[in-house]
Structures are given as structure tokens and as C-alpha cells.
mmCIF file of C-alpha atoms and ligand atoms in Angstrom:
data_model
loop_
_atom_site.group_PDB
_atom_site.id
_atom_site.type_symbol
_atom_site.label_atom_id
_atom_site.label_comp_id
_atom_site.label_asym_id
_atom_site.label_seq_id
_atom_site.Cartn_x
_atom_site.Cartn_y
_atom_site.Cartn_z
ATOM 1 C CA UNK A 1 -148.137 -38.628 93.071
ATOM 2 C CA UNK A 2 -146.560 -38.417 96.525
ATOM 3 C CA UNK A 3 -145.480 -34.736 96.257
ATOM 4 C CA UNK A 4 -147.458 -32.477 98.569
ATOM 5 C CA UNK A 5 -150.494 -30.733 97.154
ATOM 6 C CA UNK A 6 -151.191 -27.085 97.809
ATOM 7 C CA UNK A 7 -154.791 -26.179 98.536
ATOM 8 C CA UNK A 8 -156.113 -22.698 97.818
ATOM 9 C CA UNK A 9 -159.172 -22.273 100.024
ATOM 10 C CA UNK A 10 -162.104 -20.581 98.297
ATOM 11 C CA UNK A 11 -164.760 -20.676 101.035
ATOM 12 C CA UNK A 12 -164.828 -17.026 102.084
ATOM 13 C CA UNK A 13 -165.004 -15.770 98.460
ATOM 14 C CA UNK A 14 -166.396 -18.276 95.944
ATOM 15 C CA UNK A 15 -168.120 -20.072 98.817
ATOM 16 C CA UNK A 16 -170.097 -17.084 100.033
ATOM 17 C CA UNK A 17 -170.522 -14.945 96.890
ATOM 18 C CA UNK A 18 -173.686 -16.745 95.798
ATOM 19 C CA UNK A 19 -175.370 -17.207 99.197
ATOM 20 C CA UNK A 20 -178.743 -15.603 99.867
ATOM 21 C CA UNK A 21 -178.039 -15.204 103.574
ATOM 22 C CA UNK A 22 -175.846 -12.162 104.179
ATOM 23 C CA UNK A 23 -172.852 -13.069 106.306
ATOM 24 C CA UNK A 24 -171.421 -10.210 108.353
ATOM 25 C CA UNK A 25 -167.838 -9.062 108.065
ATOM 26 C CA UNK A 26 -167.201 -10.353 111.626
ATOM 27 C CA UNK A 27 -168.463 -13.816 110.720
ATOM 28 C CA UNK A 28 -166.448 -13.846 107.480
ATOM 29 C CA UNK A 29 -163.342 -12.940 109.471
ATOM 30 C CA UNK A 30 -164.093 -15.703 111.986
ATOM 31 C CA UNK A 31 -164.480 -18.157 109.077
ATOM 32 C CA UNK A 32 -161.062 -17.176 107.693
ATOM 33 C CA UNK A 33 -159.531 -17.488 111.170
ATOM 34 C CA UNK A 34 -160.982 -20.982 111.552
ATOM 35 C CA UNK A 35 -159.682 -22.009 108.118
ATOM 36 C CA UNK A 36 -156.194 -20.715 108.839
ATOM 37 C CA UNK A 37 -156.253 -22.524 112.202
ATOM 38 C CA UNK A 38 -157.035 -25.694 110.229
ATOM 39 C CA UNK A 39 -153.855 -25.201 108.202
ATOM 40 C CA UNK A 40 -155.368 -23.557 105.116
ATOM 41 C CA UNK A 41 -152.803 -20.804 104.819
ATOM 42 C CA UNK A 42 -153.675 -19.719 101.287
ATOM 43 C CA UNK A 43 -157.165 -18.391 101.292
ATOM 44 C CA UNK A 44 -159.239 -16.220 98.949
ATOM 45 C CA UNK A 45 -161.064 -13.880 101.294
ATOM 46 C CA UNK A 46 -163.004 -11.430 99.165
ATOM 47 C CA UNK A 47 -163.654 -9.621 95.911
ATOM 48 C CA UNK A 48 -163.355 -5.982 94.874
ATOM 49 C CA UNK A 49 -166.129 -6.092 92.314
ATOM 50 C CA UNK A 50 -169.309 -4.089 91.773
ATOM 51 C CA UNK A 51 -171.423 -4.108 94.955
ATOM 52 C CA UNK A 52 -174.488 -4.179 92.711
ATOM 53 C CA UNK A 53 -173.236 -7.342 91.041
ATOM 54 C CA UNK A 54 -172.100 -9.202 94.183
ATOM 55 C CA UNK A 55 -173.426 -7.584 97.374
ATOM 56 C CA UNK A 56 -172.185 -10.585 99.380
ATOM 57 C CA UNK A 57 -168.600 -9.373 98.939
ATOM 58 C CA UNK A 58 -169.207 -5.853 100.271
ATOM 59 C CA UNK A 59 -166.812 -5.281 103.175
ATOM 60 C CA UNK A 60 -164.007 -7.312 101.574
ATOM 61 C CA UNK A 61 -161.673 -4.434 102.465
ATOM 62 C CA UNK A 62 -162.481 -4.878 106.169
ATOM 63 C CA UNK A 63 -162.134 -8.656 105.943
ATOM 64 C CA UNK A 64 -158.737 -8.385 104.256
ATOM 65 C CA UNK A 65 -157.444 -5.765 106.686
ATOM 66 C CA UNK A 66 -158.592 -7.736 109.723
ATOM 67 C CA UNK A 67 -157.082 -11.080 108.688
ATOM 68 C CA UNK A 68 -153.824 -9.688 107.343
ATOM 69 C CA UNK A 69 -151.956 -10.323 110.628
ATOM 70 C CA UNK A 70 -152.703 -14.054 110.419
ATOM 71 C CA UNK A 71 -150.041 -16.426 109.099
ATOM 72 C CA UNK A 72 -151.098 -16.889 105.515
ATOM 73 C CA UNK A 73 -151.477 -15.526 102.013
ATOM 74 C CA UNK A 74 -154.803 -13.866 101.396
ATOM 75 C CA UNK A 75 -156.120 -13.465 97.872
ATOM 76 C CA UNK A 76 -158.843 -11.168 96.539
ATOM 77 C CA UNK A 77 -160.523 -10.909 93.147
ATOM 78 C CA UNK A 78 -160.125 -7.741 91.101
ATOM 79 C CA UNK A 79 -161.797 -7.287 87.714
ATOM 80 C CA UNK A 80 -160.263 -3.926 86.748
ATOM 81 C CA UNK A 81 -158.144 -0.999 87.954
ATOM 82 C CA UNK A 82 -160.921 0.305 90.176
ATOM 83 C CA UNK A 83 -160.918 -3.011 92.015
ATOM 84 C CA UNK A 84 -157.129 -2.978 92.128
ATOM 85 C CA UNK A 85 -157.113 0.502 93.726
ATOM 86 C CA UNK A 86 -159.487 -0.692 96.441
ATOM 87 C CA UNK A 87 -157.582 -3.932 96.999
ATOM 88 C CA UNK A 88 -154.259 -2.124 97.381
ATOM 89 C CA UNK A 89 -155.796 0.421 99.741
ATOM 90 C CA UNK A 90 -156.861 -2.535 101.907
ATOM 91 C CA UNK A 91 -153.325 -3.947 101.870
ATOM 92 C CA UNK A 92 -153.671 -6.745 99.276
ATOM 93 C CA UNK A 93 -150.469 -8.646 98.531
ATOM 94 C CA UNK A 94 -152.027 -11.071 96.040
ATOM 95 C CA UNK A 95 -154.812 -10.200 93.604
ATOM 96 C CA UNK A 96 -156.605 -12.465 91.147
ATOM 97 C CA UNK A 97 -157.850 -11.388 87.754
ATOM 98 C CA UNK A 98 -160.508 -13.518 86.134
ATOM 99 C CA UNK A 99 -161.093 -14.189 82.452
ATOM 100 C CA UNK A 100 -163.215 -16.732 80.632
ATOM 101 C CA UNK A 101 -162.453 -19.199 77.851
ATOM 102 C CA UNK A 102 -165.916 -18.512 76.417
ATOM 103 C CA UNK A 103 -167.436 -15.266 75.188
ATOM 104 C CA UNK A 104 -170.914 -15.914 76.619
ATOM 105 C CA UNK A 105 -169.732 -16.209 80.213
ATOM 106 C CA UNK A 106 -167.271 -13.329 79.859
ATOM 107 C CA UNK A 107 -170.092 -11.052 78.801
ATOM 108 C CA UNK A 108 -172.460 -12.244 81.549
ATOM 109 C CA UNK A 109 -169.883 -12.178 84.322
ATOM 110 C CA UNK A 110 -167.792 -9.086 83.661
ATOM 111 C CA UNK A 111 -169.694 -7.351 80.868
ATOM 112 C CA UNK A 112 -166.988 -7.449 78.219
ATOM 113 C CA UNK A 113 -165.457 -9.751 75.617
ATOM 114 C CA UNK A 114 -162.544 -12.038 76.445
ATOM 115 C CA UNK A 115 -160.145 -9.811 74.475
ATOM 116 C CA UNK A 116 -161.420 -6.695 76.262
ATOM 117 C CA UNK A 117 -160.938 -8.383 79.636
ATOM 118 C CA UNK A 118 -157.294 -9.100 78.824
ATOM 119 C CA UNK A 119 -156.849 -5.422 77.892
ATOM 120 C CA UNK A 120 -158.394 -4.434 81.251
ATOM 121 C CA UNK A 121 -155.990 -6.725 83.086
ATOM 122 C CA UNK A 122 -152.861 -5.313 81.426
ATOM 123 C CA UNK A 123 -152.666 -2.130 83.543
ATOM 124 C CA UNK A 124 -153.649 -4.112 86.653
ATOM 125 C CA UNK A 125 -150.798 -6.559 86.184
ATOM 126 C CA UNK A 126 -148.337 -3.808 85.250
ATOM 127 C CA UNK A 127 -149.183 -1.841 88.388
ATOM 128 C CA UNK A 128 -149.079 -4.977 90.522
ATOM 129 C CA UNK A 129 -145.582 -5.760 89.241
ATOM 130 C CA UNK A 130 -144.448 -2.239 90.120
ATOM 131 C CA UNK A 131 -146.088 -2.519 93.562
ATOM 132 C CA UNK A 132 -144.603 -5.949 94.298
ATOM 133 C CA UNK A 133 -148.068 -7.542 94.351
ATOM 134 C CA UNK A 134 -148.529 -11.078 92.993
ATOM 135 C CA UNK A 135 -151.247 -11.711 90.403
ATOM 136 C CA UNK A 136 -153.084 -14.988 89.973
ATOM 137 C CA UNK A 137 -155.174 -15.541 86.847
ATOM 138 C CA UNK A 138 -158.379 -17.522 86.443
ATOM 139 C CA UNK A 139 -159.800 -18.948 83.271
ATOM 140 C CA UNK A 140 -163.481 -19.859 83.675
ATOM 141 C CA UNK A 141 -165.633 -22.286 81.731
ATOM 142 C CA UNK A 142 -162.683 -24.511 80.870
ATOM 143 C CA UNK A 143 -164.840 -27.628 80.411
ATOM 144 C CA UNK A 144 -168.088 -26.058 79.242
ATOM 145 C CA UNK A 145 -170.028 -22.791 79.264
ATOM 146 C CA UNK A 146 -173.624 -22.246 80.418
ATOM 147 C CA UNK A 147 -174.167 -19.967 77.413
ATOM 148 C CA UNK A 148 -171.890 -21.242 74.627
ATOM 149 C CA UNK A 149 -171.872 -24.988 75.416
ATOM 150 C CA UNK A 150 -168.761 -26.908 74.512
ATOM 151 C CA UNK A 151 -165.421 -25.175 75.048
ATOM 152 C CA UNK A 152 -162.361 -26.421 73.181
ATOM 153 C CA UNK A 153 -159.136 -27.046 75.173
ATOM 154 C CA UNK A 154 -157.322 -24.875 72.620
ATOM 155 C CA UNK A 155 -159.535 -21.895 73.528
ATOM 156 C CA UNK A 156 -158.646 -22.395 77.208
ATOM 157 C CA UNK A 157 -154.957 -22.748 76.369
ATOM 158 C CA UNK A 158 -155.049 -19.477 74.412
ATOM 159 C CA UNK A 159 -156.476 -17.458 77.314
ATOM 160 C CA UNK A 160 -154.270 -19.236 79.876
ATOM 161 C CA UNK A 161 -151.225 -18.350 77.765
ATOM 162 C CA UNK A 162 -152.293 -14.718 77.544
ATOM 163 C CA UNK A 163 -152.605 -14.473 81.338
ATOM 164 C CA UNK A 164 -149.279 -16.256 81.763
ATOM 165 C CA UNK A 165 -147.564 -13.912 79.293
ATOM 166 C CA UNK A 166 -149.003 -10.926 81.161
ATOM 167 C CA UNK A 167 -147.175 -12.140 84.260
ATOM 168 C CA UNK A 168 -149.639 -14.124 86.365
ATOM 169 C CA UNK A 169 -147.676 -16.519 88.588
ATOM 170 C CA UNK A 170 -150.364 -19.200 88.501
ATOM 171 C CA UNK A 171 -153.305 -19.924 86.227
ATOM 172 C CA UNK A 172 -156.334 -21.497 87.855
ATOM 173 C CA UNK A 173 -158.561 -23.427 85.477
ATOM 174 C CA UNK A 174 -162.215 -23.149 86.445
ATOM 175 C CA UNK A 175 -164.781 -25.774 85.579
ATOM 176 C CA UNK A 176 -167.325 -23.163 86.563
ATOM 177 C CA UNK A 177 -170.404 -25.312 86.013
ATOM 178 C CA UNK A 178 -168.830 -28.633 86.973
ATOM 179 C CA UNK A 179 -169.602 -30.442 83.727
ATOM 180 C CA UNK A 180 -166.197 -31.995 83.101
ATOM 181 C CA UNK A 181 -165.318 -35.662 83.273
ATOM 182 C CA UNK A 182 -161.845 -37.154 83.899
ATOM 183 C CA UNK A 183 -160.876 -37.846 80.285
ATOM 184 C CA UNK A 184 -161.794 -34.311 79.274
ATOM 185 C CA UNK A 185 -160.002 -32.836 82.291
ATOM 186 C CA UNK A 186 -156.887 -34.833 81.390
ATOM 187 C CA UNK A 187 -157.031 -33.684 77.766
ATOM 188 C CA UNK A 188 -157.532 -30.100 78.876
ATOM 189 C CA UNK A 189 -154.475 -30.177 81.141
ATOM 190 C CA UNK A 190 -152.330 -31.777 78.432
ATOM 191 C CA UNK A 191 -153.322 -29.030 75.993
ATOM 192 C CA UNK A 192 -152.940 -26.132 78.436
ATOM 193 C CA UNK A 193 -149.704 -27.676 79.745
ATOM 194 C CA UNK A 194 -148.101 -27.023 76.354
ATOM 195 C CA UNK A 195 -148.562 -23.274 76.928
ATOM 196 C CA UNK A 196 -148.176 -22.892 80.718
ATOM 197 C CA UNK A 197 -145.920 -25.109 82.884
ATOM 198 C CA UNK A 198 -147.944 -27.702 84.794
ATOM 199 C CA UNK A 199 -146.275 -26.487 87.995
ATOM 200 C CA UNK A 200 -148.042 -23.144 87.493
ATOM 201 C CA UNK A 201 -151.527 -24.512 86.899
ATOM 202 C CA UNK A 202 -154.277 -24.926 89.477
ATOM 203 C CA UNK A 203 -157.502 -26.920 89.228
ATOM 204 C CA UNK A 204 -160.664 -25.076 90.273
ATOM 205 C CA UNK A 205 -163.360 -27.658 89.705
ATOM 206 C CA UNK A 206 -166.935 -27.101 90.782
ATOM 207 C CA UNK A 207 -168.785 -30.270 91.753
ATOM 208 C CA UNK A 208 -172.154 -29.663 90.139
ATOM 209 C CA UNK A 209 -172.324 -33.093 88.494
ATOM 210 C CA UNK A 210 -170.343 -34.913 91.209
ATOM 211 C CA UNK A 211 -167.260 -35.286 89.003
ATOM 212 C CA UNK A 212 -164.820 -32.976 90.728
ATOM 213 C CA UNK A 213 -162.813 -35.526 92.757
ATOM 214 C CA UNK A 214 -162.469 -37.803 89.744
ATOM 215 C CA UNK A 215 -161.368 -34.863 87.610
ATOM 216 C CA UNK A 216 -158.871 -33.773 90.254
ATOM 217 C CA UNK A 217 -157.464 -37.307 90.395
ATOM 218 C CA UNK A 218 -156.935 -37.227 86.636
ATOM 219 C CA UNK A 219 -155.207 -33.855 87.001
ATOM 220 C CA UNK A 220 -152.972 -35.150 89.781
ATOM 221 C CA UNK A 221 -151.923 -38.008 87.519
ATOM 222 C CA UNK A 222 -150.979 -35.406 84.921
ATOM 223 C CA UNK A 223 -148.785 -33.656 87.503
ATOM 224 C CA UNK A 224 -150.844 -30.655 88.621
ATOM 225 C CA UNK A 225 -150.279 -29.955 92.322
ATOM 226 C CA UNK A 226 -152.512 -26.988 93.194
ATOM 227 C CA UNK A 227 -156.197 -27.436 93.998
ATOM 228 C CA UNK A 228 -158.829 -24.772 94.684
ATOM 229 C CA UNK A 229 -161.591 -25.992 96.993
ATOM 230 C CA UNK A 230 -164.108 -24.575 99.454
ATOM 231 C CA UNK A 231 -164.888 -25.730 102.973
ATOM 232 C CA UNK A 232 -168.268 -27.419 103.105
ATOM 233 C CA UNK A 233 -168.519 -27.551 99.300
ATOM 234 C CA UNK A 234 -169.863 -24.009 99.281
ATOM 235 C CA UNK A 235 -169.796 -21.954 96.174
ATOM 236 C CA UNK A 236 -171.149 -20.960 92.845
ATOM 237 C CA UNK A 237 -171.236 -17.994 90.558
ATOM 238 C CA UNK A 238 -174.454 -16.000 90.202
ATOM 239 C CA UNK A 239 -173.596 -15.436 86.527
ATOM 240 C CA UNK A 240 -173.300 -19.158 85.760
ATOM 241 C CA UNK A 241 -176.826 -20.565 85.863
ATOM 242 C CA UNK A 242 -177.005 -24.005 87.428
ATOM 243 C CA UNK A 243 -173.533 -23.875 88.919
ATOM 244 C CA UNK A 244 -173.248 -25.205 92.443
ATOM 245 C CA UNK A 245 -170.483 -25.585 94.949
ATOM 246 C CA UNK A 246 -166.787 -25.916 94.639
ATOM 247 C CA UNK A 247 -165.350 -29.284 95.413
ATOM 248 C CA UNK A 248 -165.351 -29.493 99.218
ATOM 249 C CA UNK A 249 -162.005 -28.983 100.935
ATOM 250 C CA UNK A 250 -162.704 -31.813 103.380
ATOM 251 C CA UNK A 251 -163.435 -34.229 100.516
ATOM 252 C CA UNK A 252 -160.174 -33.216 98.824
ATOM 253 C CA UNK A 253 -158.189 -33.530 102.065
ATOM 254 C CA UNK A 254 -159.701 -36.952 102.813
ATOM 255 C CA UNK A 255 -158.835 -38.218 99.324
ATOM 256 C CA UNK A 256 -155.299 -36.827 99.320
ATOM 257 C CA UNK A 257 -154.364 -37.897 102.847
ATOM 258 C CA UNK A 258 -155.850 -41.319 102.105
ATOM 259 C CA UNK A 259 -153.510 -41.524 99.106
ATOM 260 C CA UNK A 260 -150.516 -40.589 101.269
ATOM 261 C CA UNK A 261 -150.311 -37.060 99.872
ATOM 262 C CA UNK A 262 -149.631 -34.448 102.552
ATOM 263 C CA UNK A 263 -151.921 -31.405 102.709
ATOM 264 C CA UNK A 264 -150.970 -29.886 106.054
ATOM 265 C CA UNK A 265 -154.668 -29.600 106.908
ATOM 266 C CA UNK A 266 -156.114 -30.684 110.263
ATOM 267 C CA UNK A 267 -159.395 -32.417 109.404
ATOM 268 C CA UNK A 268 -161.046 -31.834 112.795
ATOM 269 C CA UNK A 269 -160.357 -28.120 112.670
ATOM 270 C CA UNK A 270 -161.519 -27.952 109.076
ATOM 271 C CA UNK A 271 -164.728 -29.706 110.089
ATOM 272 C CA UNK A 272 -165.176 -27.133 112.849
ATOM 273 C CA UNK A 273 -164.771 -24.302 110.302
ATOM 274 C CA UNK A 274 -167.278 -25.949 107.967
ATOM 275 C CA UNK A 275 -169.809 -26.480 110.758
ATOM 276 C CA UNK A 276 -169.343 -22.893 111.926
ATOM 277 C CA UNK A 277 -170.241 -21.424 108.517
ATOM 278 C CA UNK A 278 -173.002 -23.983 107.957
ATOM 279 C CA UNK A 279 -174.728 -22.820 111.131
ATOM 280 C CA UNK A 280 -174.613 -19.241 109.842
ATOM 281 C CA UNK A 281 -176.106 -20.306 106.518
ATOM 282 C CA UNK A 282 -178.792 -22.335 108.263
ATOM 283 C CA UNK A 283 -178.184 -25.673 106.564
ATOM 284 C CA UNK A 284 -175.871 -28.650 106.998
ATOM 285 C CA UNK A 285 -172.767 -28.946 104.815
ATOM 286 C CA UNK A 286 -173.227 -30.727 101.494
ATOM 287 C CA UNK A 287 -169.832 -32.376 101.536
ATOM 288 C CA UNK A 288 -169.737 -36.148 101.896
ATOM 289 C CA UNK A 289 -166.837 -36.147 104.342
ATOM 290 C CA UNK A 290 -168.331 -33.475 106.631
ATOM 291 C CA UNK A 291 -171.656 -35.358 106.617
ATOM 292 C CA UNK A 292 -169.939 -38.646 107.417
ATOM 293 C CA UNK A 293 -167.716 -37.224 110.162
ATOM 294 C CA UNK A 294 -170.547 -35.262 111.754
ATOM 295 C CA UNK A 295 -172.697 -38.402 111.818
ATOM 296 C CA UNK A 296 -169.863 -40.479 113.250
ATOM 297 C CA UNK A 297 -169.043 -37.916 115.897
ATOM 298 C CA UNK A 298 -172.673 -37.083 116.641
ATOM 299 C CA UNK A 299 -172.140 -33.396 116.169
ATOM 300 C CA UNK A 300 -174.037 -32.381 113.085
ATOM 301 C CA UNK A 301 -174.220 -28.638 112.528
ATOM 302 C CA UNK A 302 -177.238 -27.449 114.495
ATOM 303 C CA UNK A 303 -179.310 -25.029 112.468
HETATM 304 P P1 HMG B 1 -169.526 -2.728 84.201
HETATM 305 O O1 HMG B 1 -170.922 -2.353 84.460
HETATM 306 O O2 HMG B 1 -169.151 -3.093 82.805
HETATM 307 O O3 HMG B 1 -168.479 -1.649 84.713
HETATM 308 O O4 HMG B 1 -169.164 -3.917 85.190
HETATM 309 P P2 HMG B 1 -168.381 -0.112 84.543
HETATM 310 O O5 HMG B 1 -166.915 0.188 84.535
HETATM 311 O O6 HMG B 1 -169.243 0.370 83.411
HETATM 312 O O7 HMG B 1 -169.001 0.445 85.930
HETATM 313 C C1 HMG B 1 -170.369 0.278 86.295
HETATM 314 C C2 HMG B 1 -170.517 0.544 87.769
HETATM 315 O O8 HMG B 1 -169.760 -0.397 88.539
HETATM 316 C C3 HMG B 1 -169.992 1.918 88.189
HETATM 317 O O9 HMG B 1 -170.759 2.329 89.308
HETATM 318 C C4 HMG B 1 -168.596 1.616 88.644
HETATM 319 O O10 HMG B 1 -168.090 2.567 89.548
HETATM 320 C C5 HMG B 1 -168.788 0.288 89.324
HETATM 321 P P3 HMG B 1 -172.055 3.286 89.149
HETATM 322 O O11 HMG B 1 -171.511 4.499 88.472
HETATM 323 O O12 HMG B 1 -173.033 2.529 88.294
HETATM 324 O O13 HMG B 1 -172.490 3.460 90.554
HETATM 325 N N1 HMG B 1 -167.567 -0.519 89.347
HETATM 326 C C6 HMG B 1 -167.024 -1.037 90.472
HETATM 327 N N2 HMG B 1 -167.410 -0.966 91.758
HETATM 328 C C7 HMG B 1 -166.626 -1.613 92.661
HETATM 329 N N3 HMG B 1 -165.516 -2.316 92.317
HETATM 330 C C8 HMG B 1 -165.126 -2.399 91.053
HETATM 331 C C9 HMG B 1 -165.888 -1.734 90.055
HETATM 332 N N4 HMG B 1 -165.769 -1.628 88.719
HETATM 333 C C10 HMG B 1 -166.795 -0.877 88.299
HETATM 334 N N5 HMG B 1 -164.029 -3.098 90.741
HETATM 335 C C11 HMG B 1 -167.681 -5.289 86.446
HETATM 336 C C12 HMG B 1 -167.942 -4.581 85.132
HETATM 337 C C13 HMG B 1 -166.545 -6.273 86.212
HETATM 338 C C14 HMG B 1 -167.259 -4.276 87.499
HETATM 339 C C15 HMG B 1 -168.969 -6.007 86.917
HETATM 340 O O14 HMG B 1 -169.480 -6.760 85.861
HETATM 341 C C16 HMG B 1 -168.740 -6.900 88.112
HETATM 342 O O15 HMG B 1 -168.392 -6.457 89.192
HETATM 343 N N6 HMG B 1 -168.977 -8.202 87.957
HETATM 344 C C17 HMG B 1 -168.855 -9.143 89.067
HETATM 345 C C18 HMG B 1 -168.215 -10.365 88.572
HETATM 346 C C19 HMG B 1 -168.005 -11.344 89.708
HETATM 347 O O16 HMG B 1 -167.582 -10.977 90.788
HETATM 348 N N7 HMG B 1 -168.317 -12.636 89.442
HETATM 349 C C20 HMG B 1 -168.106 -13.666 90.382
HETATM 350 C C21 HMG B 1 -166.657 -13.994 90.546
HETATM 351 S S1 HMG B 1 -165.956 -14.866 89.153
HETATM 352 C C22 HMG B 1 -166.194 -16.537 89.539
HETATM 353 O O17 HMG B 1 -166.884 -16.850 90.474
HETATM 354 C C23 HMG B 1 -165.469 -17.582 88.732
HETATM 355 C C24 HMG B 1 -164.263 -18.166 89.468
HETATM 356 O O18 HMG B 1 -164.656 -18.721 90.725
HETATM 357 C C25 HMG B 1 -163.612 -19.266 88.614
HETATM 358 C C26 HMG B 1 -164.626 -20.297 88.105
HETATM 359 O O19 HMG B 1 -165.333 -20.930 88.922
HETATM 360 O O20 HMG B 1 -164.678 -20.455 86.884
HETATM 361 C C27 HMG B 1 -163.198 -17.106 89.742
HETATM 362 MG MG1 MG B 2 -165.486 -20.664 91.024
#
């Protein structure tokens, strides 16, 4: 348990992709800068997807270019070769492809079947290998699908294995609608761990039903050491009805540091980053730790 945990910060991408308030490129850059200053050196900063599908991510090329001088590793989503072309033109060094364990979400999110999505990713990963670009792979709906309901761990393991065999260096398991509970999360990781080494798995648990920290704890006990989270508990996918925020980075950091697990994150600076984006969105952060610290320090985000 005492090994360090690596946090992959999702705020600027997953956190903002579902927000009604448009956040300018300048403000997105400032958010990334604040996160990096807090010690979150691995950060997903944008998505090269259809601007009709996700207008919030328009300008991801400018965000990526502007932050690339900062000390860190900046990830962007790409769903196909068109997205890859744009990401590379903007200087991407790490791209993330995203598949689903369930057919219903795959169709709603990226307008193709799971098998078709894997076919689309093959040329992306092959080109990335040739270009020296790292590829991360997501599997969504690992603990339930808003369209298909229950998702079997074996179905997740199959897709995770396919992404691993393609050459993704890490497979992030998304509880997209936050329906998992610790026993199911544990079972999932045991099943997927037979196909992909635990050291190469990440947990991307949304907190819709308030279970994310408990699920992460179960995953840590299983040996997973990479956690995706978003400052302020922002996040959600417009194609997953009812899905709300990612687990909040400050809640994760508080839990881990309290357990003696190093994160390298400065809580005060993280709180500043969370408050900064909360002011832009016009509402206080939903995370428990940000709420508690703001109350204690008398500096709630002014809206
Ligand atoms: P499609 O309609 O099947 O694609 O969409 P198409 O190839 O038929 O093209 C249709 C139009 O999109 C064309 O433009 C293309 O040029 C354009 P038009 O001729 O109509 O003007 N297009 C693109 N434009 C920019 N960048 C591209 C691109 N590709 C095509 N890369 C597509 C397929 C995947 C593009 C679309 O469905 C899409 O963009 N979906 C967005 C999906 C998305 O971003 N979802 C949220 C992120 S995933 C997530 O949040 C889950 C995660 O957090 C993990 C978890 O929580 O589980 C990762
Ligand atoms: Mg997500």
C-alpha cells in the first residue's frame, strides 16, 4: 500500500467537456498551469474529437501547444486518424484512444461498434509507434452501461486485452456512470488483471453514486497504482446520461496522503486551481475536501 500513487489529472478534459459554460482557451491554459504548479504533472488537456459532438474541446490544439513548455506529460483524446493528425500537428506526445466495454455506449459516444472502434485505433496506434508517440487506452462502462445495464468483467477484460495487444502502455478502466461498488471493482480488477498487468492499469472512477473513493481503495488493495481524477470533482460525458463528475483530485490526495501514500501534490495549490476554475464555472466545487478546506480557511470560491 505504501508505494507512491500516480495521479492522471482529468480536469481540463473530462472535467470541462460536459460544462455548459464555455471556458476560453486562455482560461483552460491557466487551469493547466495551476494544476502543474500543484504537482499534477500528468494531465489530460484536451480532445481532438468532432467539434459538433464536444464544442467545449474546440481549441485543444492551442491549449496543447501553449502548455507544452511546462514540466509535465500532456495527454489528449483521439478517436480516429483525423484526430491523430490534428493532435500530432499540435505537438502531442501522448494520445489516448477510447473504447467501451458495452455496445450501447460505444454507439452513442463514438458512433460505431466496439469491434469497429478497435479497427479504427489500429492505424492510430501503428502511426503513433512509428512517430514515437505513446498511446493510452480507455475502456468505458467497466461497471455498468447507461444503455446496456450490467457489464460483465470478462467483457471489460476482452477489450482491455485488445487495447493492450495493440500497444497501449496503460489501460484506464472507466466507471463512466459511477455505479460500481468496492466488491465489484475488486472483482473487475482481478479479472482484467489476468489479461493486462496490474502495473499497467489505471482506475478512472466517476463519483456519481458517491462510491469512487471506496472503489479506489479496493483497487489500491489489489495493487493498482494509477488513478485518474479531476480537480473539483468536475466531469462527465455528454453521451452517458446521468453521469456526473470524476472523483475529485483533492479527495483522492487527502485520502492517499492520510494513508501515508505519497502523491507529490501540494494541497493548497490544488485548492487554488480548483477555486480558480470554480469561479469561471460560477459555482462552488462539489468535492468534500475543497468544501471543507474553503470553509476552514474562509476562502470559498466567490461566484
Ligand atoms: P462520426 O459522425 O461517426 O464520424 O463521428 P465521421 O467520420 O462520419 O465524420 C463526421 C463528421 O465529423 C465529419 O465532419 C468529420 O470531418 C468530423 P462533417 O463532414 O460532418 O463536417 N470528424 C472529426 N472532426 C474533428 N476531429 C475528429 C473527427 N472525426 C470526424 N477526430 C466521432 C465519430 C468519434 C468523430 C464522433 O462521434 C465524436 O467526436 N464523438 C465524441 C466522443 C467524445 O469526445 N466523448 C467524450 C469523451 S469519452 C469519455 O468521456 C469517457 C472517458 O472519460 C472514460 C470514462 O469515463 O469512461 C474517456
Ligand atoms: Mg470519464
